[in-house]
Amino acid sequence: MRIAIRYLCFLVVMMCAGTLYSQTITGKVTDNENLPLPGATILVKGTPNSTVTDIDGSYKLSNVKSGSTLEFKFIGFNPQTVIANKSEINVSLSPSPQELNEIVVVGASVKRGDLTGAVGNVKGEKLLETPTANAVQALQGRAAGVYVQQNTTPGSSGSIKIRGNNSIQFGTNPIFVVDGLIIDGGFESINPNDIANIDILKDASSTAIYGARGANGVVVITTKKGSKGEGKINFDTWVGMSEFSKTLPLMNGQQLFDLRVDAFANQYMDQNPNADRAAYINQIKSDGSTVFAPYELESYRTGKSYNWLDEVARTGMQTNYNLSFSGGGDKGSYFVSFNYADQDGLLEKSSFKRYNGKINLTQDVKKWLQIGTSTTFSRSEASYIEGSAFGNALGANPLLPIDPDATYLKYGDVLNADAYNPIKSLTIDNVSSKNRLMSSNYVNIKPADGLNLRTTFSIDITDQANFSYQPMDTGQSIRNSANGDANHYRYSELNYQWDNTITYNKSIGKHDFSALGAFSMQKNSNNYTQVDARGFSSDDFTYMYLNGASQKQDFSLGSDFVTTTLMSYTGRLNYSYDKKYFATVTTRLDGSSRFGPNNKWGTFPSVALGWDISKEFLESVESIKLLKLRGSYGIAGNQNIPNYAYVSKYRPVYTNGSVVYKPSDYLGNPDLQWERQKQFDFGLDFATSDNRFSMTVDYFDIKNDNLLMVKSVTSLSGFTTGIDNVGTMVNKGVEFSANYKILKNNNLNWDVSGNISSAKNKITKLYGETTAIYNTGGYTGVEIQRTGNLFVGKSVNSIYVFEFDKIAQASDMTEISKINFGGRTVKPGDIVPVDRNKDGKIDDNDRYVVGNTDPDFYGGFATDFSYKGFGLNAVFAYSIGGRRISSAYESFMSSGGMSAAHTDLLDRWTPEHTDTNVPRAYYGGGRFNSYETSLAIQNSSFLRLNALTLSYNFPNSILEKAYLQNLRLYVTGSNLFTITKYKGYDPEGGDSYPNSRMFVLGLNVSL
């Protein structure tokens, strides 16, 4: 009996133990703001038993033995361990300071909060909401004060400005700093999937640590790093199909035929006022016409119209693959990624491929010694369509039958030697490849508490090659009598950077101090070699065998070698008292080889002050977390002038059997000085305690003097121009950004964010007493151009034209006859400019600044909505108030039927239709064209939906069965619509290459 009782007790204990072992634990993982963390890992330590949280941060973990240790981990957050002693365990993870709060600047790792002044931040995951292989384009509309203009050519990175223009002629682009390595270009080589954070430094205090290099702002990119814990694998891929986002409504063959009839008839009647218009029209529409070729009459009579653009256009395709591995232990971490991006453009033979590999490693060799590297290799391969092909296809005669073998296009019977057959242009080879290695490597020593000594050596190596070949039967080759034309261009660049820093942090009671001292050296060496060869007996080898070229006398050679250096000393002190009062003082001394010995060095100081009012007066108001006033003032510099401008350069030229040295570029000026930007910034930061609402406001006022400009010099020197410190300008603006969490609970979340910015520049002085500098050119070489002119009191980006008055009517002719139009003819239906100075004549003195290309306001906004596993995200960008010239639209509106025409010309003036601003059709010159007046200047305001994404995160129950941590599917529409009055292709990209609309299917997998 006793044995039976013992046996029964043993069974009860075993059953209880089995129950304890098979315990199921549920719960939720959130961040420090109580927001869910989807994809967080929960691991039973010492066992392979693990799971991950779903979209709302919830998890379910089975077969957990009571008393075992659970480890909760999420990238960017400190891991946390909990004893499994109950069935529901909720965990809140705190952000990892190392991962989220640090940024590498001038070789030193500093706290992001120590960057006082105007600093914007964009998280890496936000960039991925816009499907693009280009980090710059993904940044559009994301940060206040950052103006990004897209470039639609495959592989191009677009342009970026921070707080508008701060220089008249030299240096308007910010620098990029990637893990401490400063780069000035080639941003398309950066893989957006590798980016953890982008910080935009905008004022003199935040950019002061970069001295002269940061005069136009700094974009600091921090790439992803591994974190302590189990290794993680991420795979992201998307594929997209693209099409033209906009097509210009051009006249078809029948409409163009009627336009030409009208234009020639108007010209004929001007020359023969008493002639029979109807008889003339009947003659030119009949066989034997002097206006239409037989093929055009045939096309018109049969109702045919030909679209040459369709022959060179196609549906574009883009694919992107990214694979990364990350993890770490107690003494180190790793992040390794591989990326492949492939883009086929909307035009045949336009494509871009990029291969990226990245490795970020950190290792604690000793408790006081850490080493690390951030290294990226990229290779890009691009193929370009010949430059004129798109424009020629767009402007081809719709009455001309498609002929792939024609050399030139034509209207009527006149071959146009400038209009190469775009189909044949597709046979031209134009390819480029670029290899780039960027590597930043550091050693960090901590000899005492709070003290860090760090030395960082970085390199940026670029090797680029461009090759092209024009076959013998192309119009480009025939026109130049080249008989086949090959070109080789090779470029290489080595940029190395050595940063040495010492930082010290100390807290004494309520006093916090941090100090930074730095010494930096940078050297850039670049060179190019170019060879042009002509005269090939065969196209078989294209550009691959220059030895086959026979026209040795037409060979062209070019090369150059350039080296520049920069040495810098930096000192920076941060102080805060009781987390309420903040002060930062920075001084940087820069020495640049671009300046002569008289002014090689420049000193650039700054100071910033901050006051957190919420900790002063509002501590009892629990709903307010931050209310901080900021102010900064500092001086920045600019050295972006042509190399060796402080000396007069001469180049050897071989002529008539001898070598002579001729002046090159500019007359040297040994007294060149740094441009100086005196920047003032005042800002306000606000956030609620739960971070449900936050906002930032900034006002800036920048006074720029000593501006470097090209000016005319006496021809007795042998030069025509030189560079001098002569100009001054001001640049003022405001910025506002905000984020609001409308809904915030377990299953339903909705965030909205937005920003708006304005920057206005004005020239206050040119050299001497000069109030205007005109940009001349055109057919005669002395015609004033519409852009590139500089006027005191106006923007650098002004547009200068005649003011449009009206379309002349028959009733106006008496008054019009009193005006001297400078040899132009004005008749009913023609454009009449305004005589602005009322002197009875129209000349250059009547031109005026109609506006400028700077927008009045620009920015973007986004909305993120999620419900359980579903997500809906939209990203918008906008620009308000800018003006732009559309050369394509203007040319189509100037047509007299002997070139492509816009359908807006259907609303042209006729004696029966006089209520219009579209002038009459006319073939020939002698009149004012719309592009000479304000009538043609376009409003470039727009609202663009950059991306709309619908996504689904699979639930935990499915992920567990597939041994996955995360699985997300999404579809994205990119550039779905653009609301604008701009008549050209795109208010940003212009008319040289069409913008695209793309539809994307993507997949994210983590395990």
Coordinates of C-alpha atoms in Angstrom, one line a residue, residues 139 208 237 323 392 428 435 521 880:
L139 CA 14.9 62.2 -48.8
A208 CA 30.9 74.3 -37.3
T237 CA 13.3 42.8 -52.5
L323 CA 20.4 40.8 -48.0
N392 CA 14.1 64.3 -81.8
I428 CA 25.1 54.5 -80.7
N435 CA 33.9 51.4 -59.0
M521 CA 43.9 66.3 -42.7
I880 CA 4.7 76.5 -54.0

